Structure formats: C-alpha cells, structure tokens
C-alpha cells in the first residue's frame, strides 16, 4: 500500500507541484486584491472624514463670524448715534415749543397778535412734532420733563451753546440726521460683516493649513488617519517659535485692525452718505406727503450717489479706505487700539523699531491679502448684494410701520373693483420710523438686518473662496522640508471651490456671482472640473 502510494506520487509529482503553485498563486493574488480593496476603502473613509471635518469647521467659522459682528456692532452704533443725536434735536424742538406755549399763556389775550405765523402752520408743526415723538424713541416722560419749568432752569443754569437755531433749521437738521444715521448704520453693518468674514476665514484657513502641514511632514507610519482641525498650538516649553497658523500674537494684532472701521471708517461713510442725503432729501418739506414708491426711489438715488450710478462705477468703487488704514497708519492703529507696536517674542526677525517695518512678515501678508480681497471685483459684487438685502428689509419695515400696509384678504380680493389709491403719509412719520430702525440696525442682539445679510447665498460662496484658496506667497511660512507642490497637492485633495465669476450680471440685481454659490455647490463644481481635466 505504501509502495503504491509512493509510486503514484512519483508519477504525478509534476501535476501536484503545478496544483500547489496555482493554489499558492491564487492565495497570494487574493490577499493582494483584498489588501488593495481594504486600502481603497480606508482611503475613501479618510477622504470622507476629512471633507466632513472641513465642512464642519467652515460652517462653525461662519457662525463665529456672525457672533463676532454682533459683538463689534454696538461699538460702531454708539459712535454713530452720538455723532448724529436725533433725540437731542427733538428735545430742543420740544423745549422751544414749551417756551412758545409759556409766552403765549403769559400774554393772554395778546397771543394772537404775537403769533409768528399763520395758525395752520403752527398746528402743522405741532402735529409733525407730536407724530415724530410718538413714533420714535423720544418718550412722553422725557418730553414732559423738558416742557415744564425744568427746561427753563436748564437754560438759565447751562452755559451758552452758541447761536440759537431756528425752528426751521432744527427741522431740517432732524430730517438729514435721521436719514443719514439709518443709512450709515446699514453701510457700516454690511462692511463690518464682510471684513469679519475675510479676517476669520483667512485665520481659519491658516489653522487648517497647519493641520495639513503636520500631516504632510509626518512619516506615514506615525501619521494619524484624520486631519486635526483643532488648535494644535504646541504646549512643549522647549518650542522656540509658534507653528504656522497658530501665532496668537499675529492673529490678535490682525483682528485688531477692525478698530479702523469702528472708530474712523464709519465717519468717512457718514460724510459720504450725508452729502448724498442733503442733495436728495434737502428740498423736501417735512409736512409734505410722500408715498412708499417715492420714498424708495429717493433712497435708491442716495445709493447711486454713494455706490455709483452705473455697473462700472459700482465695480470701480473703492471700499478699502473705510475698512483699513493706509500702510503708514498701521502702527497708529495698533497703538490707538491698545496694542503694543514693539516687536514681541513671537514677531518675525524682520520687524524693526520704526515705521511700517514694525509689523511682522506674517501680519504684513495677512493685511496685504485682506486689502487685495477688498479691492477685488467679487467683494464689490457681494457687498452690493448685501446692501440690496438690507435696504429691502428697511423698505419692508417702513412699508408696514410708516405706511401701515397690510396683505390683501380674501374679502378684499373678491369685492368689486375699486380705484387703487396709493397711500401717502407725512415725511415726519417716515422719519420717526427710520429713527427707531436706526436702533434696530445697530442692535447687538437679535438683528433682523444682519439675518437678512446672512441669508444671501453669495456671502457664503465668497467666504468659501477665501477659506479654501491658497496663495503662492503663503508658502514662505511653511517648513523647509515641505515643498509647495506637496502642500498644494494635500490642499487640493479637499476640493477647493472655484473663484466667483465676476462677469455675470443679471438685470434683476446690480450684480450676480453665480446661481449655485453654497459651499456644497462650490465643491461639486471643483470635482467636475478636476474630472474634466483628467479625462483625455
């Protein structure tokens, strides 16, 4: 039996060897295929997690922008409200009215002879002032205090405040100041929103690139499977310099430059808006009736004078002087905002002790990129859309509160056809509502105007472009062992959105930056573009 088995193996040893070889090769091939499938699965899972982390971090960054705007807005609002004290003008009108009433009561029967104008004029002034008081933030308790003897005591005890203004001058100043204040706050809010988006998205991009650099410079055997998007500022005391993207001192100084808009830029805006308001609303009389459509046309005329009347003028409008100072004033801004202009331990060795050279190289690059973004056509386009949304919100509020417009009911729609008469109100009533809206625009809590701006999809698209773009000059801050090609390859894996197309301009609005402008659509466009370039 054993001999027969041995003889059979001798006769079929070739076939057996071939069989074992085939089985072994099949096993090796199967293991190879399984390993490749597992590797591809891990790669897909890694890409999905990294993409989801990037999306989550981006969305969180935009929420931080909104909260930052709400935190900074009261500073600018307080400065604007103090510079345009509409309530003080109303108090002065009430004081003059109280003095006239006191003189009239003292003279008794001779009051009709001393009257400075026809009775109809005095009655109209009284009704206009009463309407402005009831509709705005001037409460009856405040007016009552000034109408009594306390007002005369103020006049006697207070130092002279210059030449006394006439009633006509006060009414005209009230008209110009109330409109200028509301429009200036709208422009300040829109510019503050865009500036904050640029600043926080640039810093968020630096933080993300820091995570990419850590992944690219770490050996594959010790690298993590995910890109960390959290603050990885090294806690090791032996570290002599901060990592790229986590220089706290540079980031703090960079964010400090919003001080310019909050304390200087709004004043430049106020001058521009006030000049346009005087030209457009100056000839109007406060006792004049005005319709909602006429008011909207006047506000649009003011916008044309401030932003530009044509598409070319709006594209060429420079908003940079309102948002950032000139390079020569950089050290002054840092000093005025309470920051030390002397180099710190985290500053670049390129810093010196005088002039603009006090700024570190990373801070200089951040400011230069911010200035480039503000001067870009995309910024002007998105800013116009934000203004469209905010002025639409203001127009809707004026229509519902000043003109008491209501939506048509079923009964009114089914009733007989009547002649449609456009409703008109006194300009003083409109100014009262606009005075109240100025406080709503500058509110640091729930702000309907900021919510209207956040709903503009092009704002998120612009933020995505800032967050995901990579400039060649930024490679100067990267570790020497990581090349630009490696860094760009790692960043492009996250499928950055394409730049906004600034050439499209549909007729229904001033500007347009594309129909699909959310971060999701931007990623989709980038994927399709990369696939098209890869196919022959």
Short mmCIF file of C-alpha atoms in Angstrom, two decimals:
data_model
loop_
_atom_site.label_atom_id
_atom_site.label_comp_id
_atom_site.label_asym_id
_atom_site.label_seq_id
_atom_site.Cartn_x
_atom_site.Cartn_y
_atom_site.Cartn_z
CA UNK A 1 0.00 0.00 0.00
CA UNK A 2 2.76 2.37 0.93
CA UNK A 3 4.74 1.41 -2.17
CA UNK A 4 1.73 2.03 -4.40
CA UNK A 5 1.17 5.45 -2.86
CA UNK A 6 4.83 6.33 -3.31
CA UNK A 7 4.70 5.26 -6.96
CA UNK A 8 1.56 7.37 -7.53
CA UNK A 9 3.25 10.47 -6.12
CA UNK A 10 6.27 9.83 -8.32
CA UNK A 11 4.15 9.54 -11.40
CA UNK A 12 2.06 12.72 -10.61
CA UNK A 13 4.63 14.89 -8.87
CA UNK A 14 4.61 17.36 -11.74
CA UNK A 15 0.84 17.78 -11.62
CA UNK A 16 0.89 18.07 -7.85
CA UNK A 17 3.60 20.74 -7.96
CA UNK A 18 1.64 22.68 -10.57
CA UNK A 19 -1.51 22.39 -8.48
CA UNK A 20 0.19 23.67 -5.33
CA UNK A 21 1.70 26.50 -7.33
CA UNK A 22 -1.68 27.50 -8.72
CA UNK A 23 -3.28 27.39 -5.27
CA UNK A 24 -0.44 29.43 -3.76
CA UNK A 25 -0.54 31.99 -6.53
CA UNK A 26 -4.29 32.26 -6.16
CA UNK A 27 -3.97 32.76 -2.43
CA UNK A 28 -1.34 35.46 -2.88
CA UNK A 29 -3.40 37.18 -5.57
CA UNK A 30 -6.50 37.02 -3.40
CA UNK A 31 -4.68 38.53 -0.45
CA UNK A 32 -3.26 41.27 -2.68
CA UNK A 33 -6.69 42.15 -4.05
CA UNK A 34 -8.21 42.14 -0.56
CA UNK A 35 -5.44 44.41 0.71
CA UNK A 36 -5.98 46.82 -2.17
CA UNK A 37 -9.74 46.85 -1.56
CA UNK A 38 -9.15 47.49 2.14
CA UNK A 39 -6.70 50.26 1.32
CA UNK A 40 -9.13 51.87 -1.10
CA UNK A 41 -11.88 51.61 1.50
CA UNK A 42 -9.69 53.26 4.11
CA UNK A 43 -8.74 55.98 1.64
CA UNK A 44 -12.40 56.67 0.85
CA UNK A 45 -13.23 56.75 4.54
CA UNK A 46 -10.31 59.10 5.17
CA UNK A 47 -11.37 61.45 2.38
CA UNK A 48 -14.96 61.46 3.60
CA UNK A 49 -13.93 62.23 7.18
CA UNK A 50 -11.52 64.96 6.08
CA UNK A 51 -14.15 66.51 3.82
CA UNK A 52 -16.76 66.38 6.57
CA UNK A 53 -14.32 67.90 9.05
CA UNK A 54 -13.56 70.71 6.63
CA UNK A 55 -17.25 71.34 6.03
CA UNK A 56 -17.99 71.32 9.75
CA UNK A 57 -15.11 73.66 10.52
CA UNK A 58 -16.16 76.03 7.74
CA UNK A 59 -19.76 76.20 8.97
CA UNK A 60 -18.57 76.79 12.52
CA UNK A 61 -16.32 79.55 11.25
CA UNK A 62 -19.27 81.33 9.62
CA UNK A 63 -21.25 81.15 12.85
CA UNK A 64 -18.28 82.65 14.67
CA UNK A 65 -18.30 85.48 12.12
CA UNK A 66 -21.94 86.27 12.90
CA UNK A 67 -21.36 86.34 16.65
CA UNK A 68 -18.25 88.48 16.18
CA UNK A 69 -20.20 91.03 14.13
CA UNK A 70 -22.88 91.19 16.84
CA UNK A 71 -20.16 91.76 19.44
CA UNK A 72 -18.44 94.55 17.49
CA UNK A 73 -21.55 96.29 16.14
CA UNK A 74 -22.52 98.15 19.36
CA UNK A 75 -19.19 100.00 19.33
CA UNK A 76 -19.82 101.46 15.88
CA UNK A 77 -23.51 102.04 16.66
CA UNK A 78 -22.68 104.04 19.78
CA UNK A 79 -20.26 106.24 17.85
CA UNK A 80 -22.79 106.87 15.06
CA UNK A 81 -25.68 107.56 17.44
CA UNK A 82 -23.53 110.02 19.39
CA UNK A 83 -22.42 111.80 16.23
CA UNK A 84 -26.00 112.12 14.92
CA UNK A 85 -28.11 112.82 18.04
CA UNK A 86 -31.59 112.91 16.56
CA UNK A 87 -33.18 112.63 20.01
CA UNK A 88 -31.38 115.77 21.20
CA UNK A 89 -32.74 117.72 18.25
CA UNK A 90 -36.24 116.51 19.11
CA UNK A 91 -35.75 117.61 22.71
CA UNK A 92 -34.66 121.06 21.53
CA UNK A 93 -37.79 121.36 19.38
CA UNK A 94 -39.91 120.35 22.36
CA UNK A 95 -38.13 122.93 24.54
CA UNK A 96 -38.78 125.71 22.03
CA UNK A 97 -42.38 124.65 21.79
CA UNK A 98 -42.71 124.77 25.59
CA UNK A 99 -41.21 128.28 25.63
CA UNK A 100 -43.67 129.46 22.99
CA UNK A 101 -46.58 127.99 24.94
CA UNK A 102 -45.34 129.66 28.14
CA UNK A 103 -45.09 133.05 26.45
CA UNK A 104 -48.50 132.62 24.89
CA UNK A 105 -50.08 131.75 28.24
CA UNK A 106 -48.44 134.78 29.91
CA UNK A 107 -49.56 137.28 27.35
CA UNK A 108 -53.18 136.09 27.45
CA UNK A 109 -55.36 137.97 25.01
CA UNK A 110 -52.40 139.32 23.00
CA UNK A 111 -51.23 135.83 21.95
CA UNK A 112 -52.97 136.05 18.61
CA UNK A 113 -51.05 139.23 17.72
CA UNK A 114 -47.62 137.83 18.68
CA UNK A 115 -48.08 134.62 16.74
CA UNK A 116 -45.10 134.19 14.40
CA UNK A 117 -47.05 132.60 11.62
CA UNK A 118 -50.48 131.56 10.43
CA UNK A 119 -52.36 129.21 12.77
CA UNK A 120 -52.31 126.45 10.19
CA UNK A 121 -48.52 126.47 10.16
CA UNK A 122 -48.26 126.24 13.94
CA UNK A 123 -50.79 123.44 14.04
CA UNK A 124 -48.94 121.50 11.33
CA UNK A 125 -45.65 121.88 13.24
CA UNK A 126 -47.27 120.67 16.41
CA UNK A 127 -48.78 117.64 14.70
CA UNK A 128 -45.48 116.79 12.99
CA UNK A 129 -43.54 117.01 16.24
CA UNK A 130 -46.15 115.00 18.12
CA UNK A 131 -46.07 112.35 15.40
CA UNK A 132 -42.26 112.19 15.48
CA UNK A 133 -42.26 111.93 19.27
CA UNK A 134 -44.85 109.14 19.40
CA UNK A 135 -43.25 107.09 16.64
CA UNK A 136 -39.59 107.39 17.68
CA UNK A 137 -37.64 106.71 20.82
CA UNK A 138 -38.45 110.08 22.44
CA UNK A 139 -40.81 109.07 25.22
CA UNK A 140 -43.53 111.25 26.68
CA UNK A 141 -41.84 111.26 30.11
CA UNK A 142 -38.71 112.79 28.63
CA UNK A 143 -40.69 115.43 26.75
CA UNK A 144 -42.79 116.27 29.79
CA UNK A 145 -39.68 116.99 31.83
CA UNK A 146 -38.37 119.40 29.27
CA UNK A 147 -41.72 121.10 28.72
CA UNK A 148 -42.02 122.08 32.40
CA UNK A 149 -40.03 124.54 34.46
CA UNK A 150 -37.02 122.21 34.36
CA UNK A 151 -36.34 123.33 30.82
CA UNK A 152 -36.17 126.98 31.82
CA UNK A 153 -33.83 126.09 34.67
CA UNK A 154 -31.57 124.31 32.20
CA UNK A 155 -31.49 127.39 30.01
CA UNK A 156 -30.59 129.65 32.92
CA UNK A 157 -28.03 127.38 34.55
CA UNK A 158 -26.32 125.93 31.46
CA UNK A 159 -23.52 127.76 29.64
CA UNK A 160 -24.26 129.27 26.24
CA UNK A 161 -24.14 126.70 23.42
CA UNK A 162 -23.54 129.07 20.55
CA UNK A 163 -26.14 130.79 18.37
CA UNK A 164 -29.65 129.50 18.86
CA UNK A 165 -31.01 127.63 15.88
CA UNK A 166 -34.39 128.47 14.44
CA UNK A 167 -37.24 126.03 14.26
CA UNK A 168 -36.78 125.61 10.51
CA UNK A 169 -33.09 124.84 10.93
CA UNK A 170 -33.82 122.26 13.63
CA UNK A 171 -36.44 120.51 11.50
CA UNK A 172 -34.09 120.38 8.52
CA UNK A 173 -31.27 119.06 10.71
CA UNK A 174 -33.65 116.47 12.13
CA UNK A 175 -34.56 115.31 8.64
CA UNK A 176 -30.99 114.99 7.41
CA UNK A 177 -29.65 113.40 10.61
CA UNK A 178 -32.34 110.73 10.95
CA UNK A 179 -31.95 109.53 7.35
CA UNK A 180 -28.15 109.76 7.41
CA UNK A 181 -27.94 107.81 10.65
CA UNK A 182 -30.02 104.87 9.42
CA UNK A 183 -28.21 104.62 6.07
CA UNK A 184 -24.77 104.98 7.65
CA UNK A 185 -25.55 102.13 10.02
CA UNK A 186 -26.59 99.93 7.10
CA UNK A 187 -23.36 100.60 5.22
CA UNK A 188 -21.31 100.08 8.38
CA UNK A 189 -23.05 96.79 9.14
CA UNK A 190 -22.50 95.42 5.61
CA UNK A 191 -18.82 96.40 5.57
CA UNK A 192 -18.27 95.02 9.08
CA UNK A 193 -19.87 91.74 8.02
CA UNK A 194 -17.59 91.36 5.00
CA UNK A 195 -14.46 92.43 6.89
CA UNK A 196 -15.15 89.93 9.67
CA UNK A 197 -15.76 87.16 7.13
CA UNK A 198 -12.45 87.89 5.44
CA UNK A 199 -10.47 88.07 8.68
CA UNK A 200 -11.84 84.94 10.36
CA UNK A 201 -11.78 82.86 7.18
CA UNK A 202 -8.17 83.81 6.49
CA UNK A 203 -7.22 82.79 10.02
CA UNK A 204 -9.33 79.63 9.72
CA UNK A 205 -7.51 78.74 6.52
CA UNK A 206 -4.14 79.22 8.23
CA UNK A 207 -5.24 76.89 11.01
CA UNK A 208 -6.37 74.28 8.50
CA UNK A 209 -3.14 74.54 6.51
CA UNK A 210 -1.24 74.00 9.74
CA UNK A 211 -3.01 70.65 10.12
CA UNK A 212 -2.20 69.78 6.51
CA UNK A 213 1.45 70.67 7.08
CA UNK A 214 1.60 68.46 10.15
CA UNK A 215 0.18 65.58 8.13
CA UNK A 216 2.50 66.16 5.16
CA UNK A 217 5.65 66.44 7.29
CA UNK A 218 4.90 63.39 9.48
CA UNK A 219 6.10 59.93 8.31
CA UNK A 220 3.26 57.69 7.11
CA UNK A 221 3.96 55.10 9.83
CA UNK A 222 3.26 57.60 12.60
CA UNK A 223 0.66 59.84 10.94
CA UNK A 224 -2.93 59.92 12.07
CA UNK A 225 -5.77 58.83 9.84
CA UNK A 226 -7.55 62.16 10.11
CA UNK A 227 -6.59 65.80 9.73
CA UNK A 228 -6.93 67.60 13.03
CA UNK A 229 -8.71 70.90 12.67
CA UNK A 230 -8.43 71.98 16.28
CA UNK A 231 -5.94 74.37 17.87
CA UNK A 232 -2.66 72.46 17.98
CA UNK A 233 -0.55 75.22 19.44
CA UNK A 234 2.45 73.38 20.91
CA UNK A 235 2.48 73.20 24.70
CA UNK A 236 6.06 72.00 24.82
CA UNK A 237 8.11 74.67 26.66
CA UNK A 238 11.15 73.77 24.58
CA UNK A 239 9.43 75.10 21.45
CA UNK A 240 11.11 78.35 20.47
CA UNK A 241 8.63 79.58 17.84
CA UNK A 242 4.92 79.13 17.21
CA UNK A 243 3.78 76.77 14.48
CA UNK A 244 2.41 78.06 11.22
CA UNK A 245 -1.19 79.30 11.62
CA UNK A 246 -1.06 79.38 15.43
CA UNK A 247 0.86 82.59 16.08
CA UNK A 248 -1.50 84.03 18.69
CA UNK A 249 0.16 87.44 18.75
CA UNK A 250 -0.04 87.81 14.97
CA UNK A 251 -3.68 86.74 14.92
CA UNK A 252 -4.54 89.13 17.73
CA UNK A 253 -2.88 92.08 16.01
CA UNK A 254 -4.54 91.21 12.72
CA UNK A 255 -8.04 91.15 14.24
CA UNK A 256 -7.31 94.48 15.94
CA UNK A 257 -7.45 96.26 12.58
CA UNK A 258 -11.25 96.15 12.67
CA UNK A 259 -10.75 99.12 15.01
CA UNK A 260 -10.36 101.35 11.96
CA UNK A 261 -13.92 100.77 10.69
CA UNK A 262 -15.43 101.01 14.19
CA UNK A 263 -13.76 104.33 15.04
CA UNK A 264 -12.65 106.00 11.79
CA UNK A 265 -14.17 104.33 8.76
CA UNK A 266 -17.77 104.98 9.81
CA UNK A 267 -17.03 108.72 9.94
CA UNK A 268 -15.87 108.63 6.31
CA UNK A 269 -19.03 106.73 5.43
CA UNK A 270 -21.14 109.27 7.32
CA UNK A 271 -19.66 112.14 5.33
CA UNK A 272 -20.36 110.43 2.01
CA UNK A 273 -23.90 109.42 2.97
CA UNK A 274 -24.74 112.80 4.50
CA UNK A 275 -23.67 114.62 1.36
CA UNK A 276 -25.91 112.40 -0.78
CA UNK A 277 -28.85 112.73 1.64
CA UNK A 278 -28.61 116.52 1.60
CA UNK A 279 -28.72 116.56 -2.19
CA UNK A 280 -31.67 114.18 -2.46
CA UNK A 281 -33.81 114.89 0.64
CA UNK A 282 -32.78 118.51 1.20
CA UNK A 283 -35.55 120.14 -0.88
CA UNK A 284 -38.32 118.07 0.74
CA UNK A 285 -40.62 119.58 3.35
CA UNK A 286 -41.41 117.60 6.49
CA UNK A 287 -45.12 118.44 6.14
CA UNK A 288 -45.10 117.10 2.60
CA UNK A 289 -46.97 113.85 1.83
CA UNK A 290 -44.88 111.06 0.36
CA UNK A 291 -45.70 107.57 -0.93
CA UNK A 292 -43.75 104.38 -0.38
CA UNK A 293 -42.67 104.16 -4.01
CA UNK A 294 -41.46 107.76 -3.99
CA UNK A 295 -39.51 107.14 -0.80
CA UNK A 296 -37.91 104.00 -2.27
CA UNK A 297 -36.90 105.98 -5.36
CA UNK A 298 -35.27 108.66 -3.20
CA UNK A 299 -33.32 106.09 -1.17
CA UNK A 300 -32.19 104.44 -4.41
CA UNK A 301 -30.97 107.82 -5.63
CA UNK A 302 -28.91 108.18 -2.45
CA UNK A 303 -27.43 104.72 -3.02
CA UNK A 304 -26.45 105.67 -6.57
CA UNK A 305 -24.62 108.73 -5.32
CA UNK A 306 -22.77 106.72 -2.66
CA UNK A 307 -22.09 103.45 -4.52
CA UNK A 308 -22.21 104.57 -8.15
CA UNK A 309 -24.94 105.04 -10.72
CA UNK A 310 -23.67 102.52 -13.30
CA UNK A 311 -22.29 98.99 -13.15
CA UNK A 312 -18.81 100.24 -13.99
CA UNK A 313 -18.91 102.85 -11.21
CA UNK A 314 -20.06 100.25 -8.70
CA UNK A 315 -17.29 97.85 -9.73
CA UNK A 316 -14.65 100.57 -9.50
CA UNK A 317 -15.88 101.89 -6.14
CA UNK A 318 -13.08 101.51 -3.57
CA UNK A 319 -14.23 100.50 -0.10
CA UNK A 320 -10.71 99.92 1.21
CA UNK A 321 -10.29 103.40 2.85
CA UNK A 322 -13.36 102.70 5.00
CA UNK A 323 -12.12 99.27 6.16
CA UNK A 324 -8.33 99.53 6.53
CA UNK A 325 -5.96 102.44 7.13
CA UNK A 326 -3.08 103.30 4.85
CA UNK A 327 0.14 101.32 5.49
CA UNK A 328 1.70 104.40 7.07
CA UNK A 329 -1.05 104.40 9.71
CA UNK A 330 -0.73 100.72 10.70
CA UNK A 331 1.39 101.44 13.81
CA UNK A 332 -1.02 104.23 14.79
CA UNK A 333 -3.99 101.88 14.65
CA UNK A 334 -2.19 99.31 16.79
CA UNK A 335 -1.33 102.00 19.33
CA UNK A 336 -4.85 103.50 19.38
CA UNK A 337 -6.43 100.09 19.86
CA UNK A 338 -4.21 99.36 22.88
CA UNK A 339 -1.76 97.03 21.14
CA UNK A 340 1.98 97.40 21.61
CA UNK A 341 3.79 98.27 18.40
CA UNK A 342 7.11 96.96 19.66
CA UNK A 343 8.17 93.51 18.43
CA UNK A 344 7.27 90.64 20.69
CA UNK A 345 8.87 87.26 21.14
CA UNK A 346 6.57 85.80 18.51
CA UNK A 347 7.21 88.51 15.96
CA UNK A 348 9.31 87.96 12.91
CA UNK A 349 13.00 88.92 12.98
CA UNK A 350 12.19 91.20 10.04
CA UNK A 351 10.46 93.59 12.46
CA UNK A 352 12.20 96.85 13.20
CA UNK A 353 11.55 99.75 15.53
CA UNK A 354 10.16 102.43 13.22
CA UNK A 355 7.53 102.95 10.59
CA UNK A 356 5.58 100.18 8.97
CA UNK A 357 8.51 97.80 9.38
CA UNK A 358 7.27 97.19 12.94
CA UNK A 359 4.76 94.75 11.50
CA UNK A 360 5.90 91.15 11.33
CA UNK A 361 6.07 89.41 7.96
CA UNK A 362 3.04 87.12 8.62
CA UNK A 363 0.95 90.10 9.73
CA UNK A 364 2.01 92.09 6.70
CA UNK A 365 0.99 89.22 4.41
CA UNK A 366 -2.40 88.95 6.10
CA UNK A 367 -3.06 92.67 5.71
CA UNK A 368 -1.91 92.67 2.09
CA UNK A 369 -4.18 89.75 1.24
CA UNK A 370 -7.08 91.42 3.03
CA UNK A 371 -6.54 94.60 1.03
CA UNK A 372 -6.41 92.59 -2.21
CA UNK A 373 -9.68 90.86 -1.36
CA UNK A 374 -11.40 94.16 -0.52
CA UNK A 375 -10.27 95.68 -3.82
CA UNK A 376 -11.37 92.62 -5.81
CA UNK A 377 -14.49 92.71 -8.05
CA UNK A 378 -16.01 89.85 -6.04
CA UNK A 379 -16.03 91.99 -2.91
CA UNK A 380 -17.91 94.80 -4.67
CA UNK A 381 -20.43 92.36 -6.10
CA UNK A 382 -21.14 90.63 -2.79
CA UNK A 383 -21.26 93.94 -0.95
CA UNK A 384 -23.90 95.26 -3.35
CA UNK A 385 -25.99 92.14 -2.78
CA UNK A 386 -25.74 92.61 0.99
CA UNK A 387 -26.89 96.20 0.61
CA UNK A 388 -29.76 95.06 -1.59
CA UNK A 389 -30.91 92.66 1.14
CA UNK A 390 -30.59 95.21 3.95
CA UNK A 391 -32.33 98.02 2.07
CA UNK A 392 -35.10 95.61 1.12
CA UNK A 393 -35.50 94.86 4.83
CA UNK A 394 -35.63 98.58 5.61
CA UNK A 395 -38.18 99.23 2.84
CA UNK A 396 -40.38 96.41 4.09
CA UNK A 397 -40.26 97.75 7.65
CA UNK A 398 -41.12 101.30 6.53
CA UNK A 399 -43.98 99.99 4.42
CA UNK A 400 -45.51 98.06 7.33
CA UNK A 401 -44.91 100.58 10.13
CA UNK A 402 -44.99 104.01 8.50
CA UNK A 403 -47.47 103.36 5.69
CA UNK A 404 -49.43 100.70 7.64
CA UNK A 405 -49.51 98.40 4.61
CA UNK A 406 -51.33 95.08 5.09
CA UNK A 407 -51.54 91.98 2.92
CA UNK A 408 -54.78 91.72 0.92
CA UNK A 409 -57.51 89.50 2.39
CA UNK A 410 -59.85 87.16 0.57
CA UNK A 411 -62.76 89.55 1.10
CA UNK A 412 -60.91 92.47 -0.44
CA UNK A 413 -59.82 90.37 -3.40
CA UNK A 414 -63.34 89.12 -4.11
CA UNK A 415 -65.01 92.52 -3.64
CA UNK A 416 -65.81 94.81 -6.51
CA UNK A 417 -63.02 96.54 -8.37
CA UNK A 418 -62.25 99.93 -6.90
CA UNK A 419 -59.79 102.57 -7.89
CA UNK A 420 -56.43 101.91 -6.28
CA UNK A 421 -55.14 104.97 -4.46
CA UNK A 422 -51.53 104.98 -3.34
CA UNK A 423 -51.31 105.68 0.39
CA UNK A 424 -49.29 108.69 1.44
CA UNK A 425 -48.07 109.86 4.85
CA UNK A 426 -46.20 112.85 6.19
CA UNK A 427 -42.45 112.73 5.81
CA UNK A 428 -42.18 113.32 9.57
CA UNK A 429 -43.94 109.99 10.18
CA UNK A 430 -41.43 108.21 7.94
CA UNK A 431 -38.52 109.84 9.75
CA UNK A 432 -39.89 108.70 13.10
CA UNK A 433 -39.93 105.06 11.96
CA UNK A 434 -36.47 105.44 10.42
CA UNK A 435 -35.17 106.82 13.73
CA UNK A 436 -36.43 103.73 15.51
CA UNK A 437 -34.96 101.46 12.84
CA UNK A 438 -31.53 103.02 13.39
CA UNK A 439 -31.53 101.44 16.84
CA UNK A 440 -32.65 98.12 15.35
CA UNK A 441 -29.86 98.17 12.74
CA UNK A 442 -27.22 98.79 15.41
CA UNK A 443 -28.64 96.24 17.85
CA UNK A 444 -26.04 93.77 19.07
CA UNK A 445 -28.67 91.17 20.00
CA UNK A 446 -31.28 89.86 17.60
CA UNK A 447 -30.69 91.82 14.42
CA UNK A 448 -33.08 91.28 11.50
CA UNK A 449 -30.82 93.23 9.14
CA UNK A 450 -27.83 91.00 9.86
CA UNK A 451 -30.04 87.94 9.44
CA UNK A 452 -31.13 89.24 6.02
CA UNK A 453 -27.47 89.62 5.02
CA UNK A 454 -26.58 86.14 6.25
CA UNK A 455 -29.31 84.71 4.02
CA UNK A 456 -27.53 86.00 0.90
CA UNK A 457 -26.01 82.82 -0.64
CA UNK A 458 -23.22 84.71 -2.37
CA UNK A 459 -21.83 85.73 1.02
CA UNK A 460 -21.19 82.10 1.92
CA UNK A 461 -19.68 81.48 -1.51
CA UNK A 462 -17.31 84.42 -1.05
CA UNK A 463 -16.35 83.08 2.37
CA UNK A 464 -15.69 79.64 0.88
CA UNK A 465 -13.36 81.14 -1.72
CA UNK A 466 -11.41 82.99 0.98
CA UNK A 467 -11.28 79.91 3.22
CA UNK A 468 -10.19 77.42 0.56
CA UNK A 469 -7.87 79.49 -1.64
CA UNK A 470 -4.09 79.19 -1.36
CA UNK A 471 -1.69 81.95 -2.34
CA UNK A 472 1.85 81.30 -3.57
CA UNK A 473 3.25 83.86 -1.11
CA UNK A 474 1.87 81.89 1.78
CA UNK A 475 4.42 79.13 1.18
CA UNK A 476 7.12 81.37 2.67
CA UNK A 477 5.81 80.49 6.14
CA UNK A 478 5.92 76.72 5.54
CA UNK A 479 8.61 74.42 6.98
CA UNK A 480 11.52 73.93 4.55
CA UNK A 481 11.12 70.15 4.34
CA UNK A 482 7.60 70.53 2.87
CA UNK A 483 7.64 71.66 -0.76
CA UNK A 484 4.99 73.82 -2.34
CA UNK A 485 3.94 71.01 -4.69
CA UNK A 486 3.35 68.65 -1.76
CA UNK A 487 1.41 71.26 0.16
CA UNK A 488 -0.74 72.23 -2.80
CA UNK A 489 -1.42 68.57 -3.57
CA UNK A 490 -2.61 67.99 0.00
CA UNK A 491 -4.85 71.06 -0.05
CA UNK A 492 -6.34 70.26 -3.45
CA UNK A 493 -7.48 66.91 -2.08
CA UNK A 494 -10.12 68.82 -0.16
CA UNK A 495 -11.61 70.08 -3.45
CA UNK A 496 -11.46 73.85 -3.04
CA UNK A 497 -14.28 75.86 -4.65
CA UNK A 498 -13.59 77.82 -7.85
CA UNK A 499 -13.39 81.64 -7.78
CA UNK A 500 -16.54 83.68 -8.16
CA UNK A 501 -17.32 84.66 -11.71
CA UNK A 502 -17.43 88.43 -11.70
CA UNK A 503 -18.56 88.82 -15.30
CA UNK A 504 -22.17 87.71 -14.95
CA UNK A 505 -24.63 90.47 -14.11
CA UNK A 506 -28.34 89.65 -14.45
CA UNK A 507 -30.77 92.54 -14.86
CA UNK A 508 -32.82 91.85 -11.71
CA UNK A 509 -29.98 92.98 -9.40
CA UNK A 510 -26.87 95.09 -9.53
CA UNK A 511 -24.58 92.07 -9.60
CA UNK A 512 -24.52 88.29 -9.52
CA UNK A 513 -21.83 85.84 -8.60
CA UNK A 514 -23.41 82.66 -9.88
CA UNK A 515 -26.58 80.73 -9.22
CA UNK A 516 -25.00 77.91 -7.18
CA UNK A 517 -22.96 79.61 -4.50
CA UNK A 518 -23.11 77.48 -1.38
CA UNK A 519 -20.08 75.55 -0.20
CA UNK A 520 -21.63 72.28 -1.36
CA UNK A 521 -22.14 73.54 -4.91
CA UNK A 522 -18.63 75.02 -4.96
CA UNK A 523 -17.15 71.64 -4.09
CA UNK A 524 -19.28 69.98 -6.76
CA UNK A 525 -18.02 72.38 -9.41
CA UNK A 526 -14.43 71.73 -8.40
CA UNK A 527 -14.93 67.94 -8.62
CA UNK A 528 -16.44 68.19 -12.11
CA UNK A 529 -13.61 70.46 -13.22
CA UNK A 530 -10.92 68.09 -11.94
CA UNK A 531 -12.61 65.12 -13.64
CA UNK A 532 -12.82 67.04 -16.92
CA UNK A 533 -9.14 67.93 -16.82
CA UNK A 534 -8.15 64.34 -16.06
CA UNK A 535 -10.07 62.80 -18.97
CA UNK A 536 -8.31 62.80 -22.38
#
